[in-house]
Amino acid sequence: MTTDTAQTNPPPAGPPPAQHDLASEFLDRSTPISRLRNLLHRYPALSPAIVLVVAIVIFGIISPRFFFVNNLSLITQQVAVVGTLAIAQTLVILTAGIDLSVGAIMVLASMVMAQTAARNGVPAPLALLLGLIVGLAAGGLNGVLVTRLKLPPFIVTLGTLNIFLAITLLHSNSASVVGTDIPGLITWTGTTFPVVGVGITYGVVLMLVLYIVMAFVMGRTAWGRHVYAVGDDKEAARLTGIRVNRVLLSVYVVAGAILAVGAWIQIGRADAASPNAGTDLNLDSITAVVIGGTSLFGGRGTLWGSLLGALIVGVFRNGLALAGLDVLYQTLAVGILVIVAVSLDQWIRKVRN
Amino acid sequence: MDQKGTKLTTTDSSRPASTLPYTQPVLKATGLVKTYGKVVGLDGVDIELYQGEVLAVIGDNGAGKSTLIKCLTGAEVPDGGEIWLNGRQMSFKRPQDAKQFGVETVYQGLAVSPALDIASNLYLGRELRKPGILGSVFRVLDSKLMRKNAKAELDRLGISTLQDVTVAIENLSGGQRQAVAVARAAAFGSKVVVLDEPTAALGVRETNQVLDLIRRLRDEGIPVILVSHNMPNVFDVADRIHIQRLGKRAATITPKSHNMTEAVAIMTGAASA
């Protein structure tokens, strides 16, 4: 093997050959707007990052209390659960699916953790493990239904959303478990430690660790690439030799495991486990993913975008509340945000074609 | 497996240089049957591919060309019939089964993933991992090596229009995408390369590049199956021509034995071979 990468035929003098004909032709007429668009297209997490920074600055100006350490601490805690669910949601959406049952799986896992430890006397580590197993099984059920029965993920998870909620209520007799009954290990995720004066919970740290690990997996392993390929074009992935069903099933199982970690974070955050917690978490997680620039058609998006999306929603809700606006306006703002984010995304994607 | 080498083979890389006398077919299928409900895609097709040849498959729309290709390469499992590769009977259940034995295919409509870059697409489904514990335990990809090899392979195949292997497929023109798909098949196909309409939607210059690539593969000893609607291309590059009609093999001819008009006549049923 002697062929080094030395070019066999050096290009003649003059401009280098166009690499992306259409795109570069288009961009050669580079108006500032088209250049901005190209930049945003190349770095999908850039636009949510800009929105986040702008939002933080504006809310900081409106209300000086926004930058109070207690408030910053509160925002991170509010984001921890949605942010973790958004990881699971991102994985599923990258495969061109959607998971409406993320909130239900999380609540089910949290009830299993809290209840087995508080009422059935199961040791705390084992209770956490049981919750993890429940999360894996619930995700696995979604995955089997999607891959074996070939049902659309929307339908599957709409069904399992209700099934998991019903199981949760049956299992818990619709009763919450209060924090004082739950062993310290399970509520540990709500414990804070100071980072330059801002109280950060271990739950927030856990969420960040999950992001780092999963971002690595998505970007640097074959599995991650196959997830993108399957979401991009399922048939092409199959013909390339990727075992599409195996990848899909594993995505739902991994999502289930992440949701179980989310359950742990939720118990710490609420200092309780309630079967009625997290009813809006499904939509909140989808909102975070979409604002973060991940395409609902699959194959495009990043985990970091979803984290930014979750932070944007958290900052908006918090900032509007500090500005003295009614909760209704927070909801209104989030709705507008979703539509603006997706419109912006469509506009950015016009770079190609 | 040698991951350091610049050639992209994952199976054995020994390509027989000598053109043996036509004795045993490299790829052979007998009595292939494939039905979709009541629709008969293949109605007992025989096909033989010999060392060092380009075998064209032509036929009218719905004659079963693509179905034949899919059955030969594991994308579809035939309902009946046998497939032999170098004298060994095969049963391909999935595309990767065929790939494992060195049969590479470019399917009609291009099986590439638009959001991934060129190097990732070349290695999709057979990624190289970093050496040592990083690769074996943490499954970390060796993106650098894959890019380097992809670049070297594109140069080797003479595909000069693709310079930057980190460009996403969606930013390429139709011809360039085609080149990536063909390059992937050519790079990994150690026994047989199958191309289903590889020149569809290509310009004249790009079509000629693909035809050159096909000839180069044949000269390296890799037999090629080429499905095409384009008669001039077929007669230009093929050594033998398999004519598919109504789910069956109507005839196998050569560009010397028949001319284009006669081939079309057999294809449409106006004449028999």
mmCIF file of N, CA and C in Angstrom, chain B residues 27-30 32 68 70-74 76 78 81-85 88-92:
data_model
loop_
_atom_site.group_PDB
_atom_site.id
_atom_site.type_symbol
_atom_site.label_atom_id
_atom_site.label_comp_id
_atom_site.label_asym_id
_atom_site.label_seq_id
_atom_site.Cartn_x
_atom_site.Cartn_y
_atom_site.Cartn_z
ATOM 1 N N LEU B 27 -20.814 -15.297 -10.254
ATOM 2 C CA LEU B 27 -22.141 -15.213 -9.632
ATOM 3 C C LEU B 27 -23.123 -15.898 -10.567
ATOM 4 N N LYS B 28 -23.922 -16.776 -10.009
ATOM 5 C CA LYS B 28 -24.877 -17.498 -10.836
ATOM 6 C C LYS B 28 -26.183 -17.619 -10.063
ATOM 7 N N ALA B 29 -27.293 -17.466 -10.769
ATOM 8 C CA ALA B 29 -28.586 -17.694 -10.124
ATOM 9 C C ALA B 29 -29.421 -18.535 -11.069
ATOM 10 N N THR B 30 -30.188 -19.456 -10.488
ATOM 11 C CA THR B 30 -31.067 -20.286 -11.314
ATOM 12 C C THR B 30 -32.476 -20.262 -10.744
ATOM 13 N N LEU B 32 -34.816 -18.011 -10.255
ATOM 14 C CA LEU B 32 -35.230 -17.035 -9.227
ATOM 15 C C LEU B 32 -36.694 -16.647 -9.413
ATOM 16 N N LEU B 68 -34.611 -8.327 -9.833
ATOM 17 C CA LEU B 68 -33.524 -9.284 -10.026
ATOM 18 C C LEU B 68 -32.280 -8.846 -9.254
ATOM 19 N N LYS B 70 -32.138 -6.804 -6.737
ATOM 20 C CA LYS B 70 -32.363 -6.839 -5.285
ATOM 21 C C LYS B 70 -32.265 -8.258 -4.748
ATOM 22 N N CYS B 71 -32.767 -9.227 -5.513
ATOM 23 C CA CYS B 71 -32.682 -10.613 -5.056
ATOM 24 C C CYS B 71 -31.230 -11.113 -5.066
ATOM 25 N N LEU B 72 -30.472 -10.663 -6.047
ATOM 26 C CA LEU B 72 -29.070 -11.113 -6.142
ATOM 27 C C LEU B 72 -28.219 -10.533 -5.021
ATOM 28 N N THR B 73 -28.633 -9.393 -4.471
ATOM 29 C CA THR B 73 -27.754 -8.681 -3.543
ATOM 30 C C THR B 73 -28.297 -8.605 -2.119
ATOM 31 N N GLY B 74 -29.352 -9.376 -1.851
ATOM 32 C CA GLY B 74 -29.810 -9.462 -0.468
ATOM 33 C C GLY B 74 -30.790 -8.396 -0.044
ATOM 34 N N GLU B 76 -33.733 -8.049 -1.303
ATOM 35 C CA GLU B 76 -34.986 -8.793 -1.229
ATOM 36 C C GLU B 76 -34.615 -10.261 -1.122
ATOM 37 N N PRO B 78 -35.528 -13.852 -2.373
ATOM 38 C CA PRO B 78 -36.379 -14.479 -3.400
ATOM 39 C C PRO B 78 -37.261 -15.580 -2.808
ATOM 40 N N GLY B 81 -35.587 -20.424 -6.057
ATOM 41 C CA GLY B 81 -34.383 -20.330 -6.872
ATOM 42 C C GLY B 81 -33.124 -20.365 -6.028
ATOM 43 N N GLU B 82 -31.996 -20.469 -6.710
ATOM 44 C CA GLU B 82 -30.714 -20.580 -6.002
ATOM 45 C C GLU B 82 -29.734 -19.520 -6.474
ATOM 46 N N ILE B 83 -28.885 -19.086 -5.565
ATOM 47 C CA ILE B 83 -27.836 -18.120 -5.896
ATOM 48 C C ILE B 83 -26.504 -18.735 -5.514
ATOM 49 N N TRP B 84 -25.567 -18.694 -6.450
ATOM 50 C CA TRP B 84 -24.241 -19.267 -6.207
ATOM 51 C C TRP B 84 -23.188 -18.201 -6.393
ATOM 52 N N LEU B 85 -22.244 -18.125 -5.452
ATOM 53 C CA LEU B 85 -21.118 -17.204 -5.587
ATOM 54 C C LEU B 85 -19.851 -18.037 -5.554
ATOM 55 N N ARG B 88 -20.268 -21.527 -4.418
ATOM 56 C CA ARG B 88 -20.878 -21.775 -3.104
ATOM 57 C C ARG B 88 -22.309 -21.269 -3.112
ATOM 58 N N GLN B 89 -23.219 -22.090 -2.634
ATOM 59 C CA GLN B 89 -24.593 -21.605 -2.605
ATOM 60 C C GLN B 89 -24.769 -20.582 -1.479
ATOM 61 N N MET B 90 -25.480 -19.520 -1.811
ATOM 62 C CA MET B 90 -25.643 -18.408 -0.869
ATOM 63 C C MET B 90 -27.110 -18.281 -0.503
ATOM 64 N N SER B 91 -27.358 -17.776 0.693
ATOM 65 C CA SER B 91 -28.724 -17.317 0.953
ATOM 66 C C SER B 91 -28.602 -15.971 1.655
ATOM 67 N N PHE B 92 -28.732 -14.926 0.863
ATOM 68 C CA PHE B 92 -28.608 -13.573 1.411
ATOM 69 C C PHE B 92 -29.939 -13.149 2.013
#
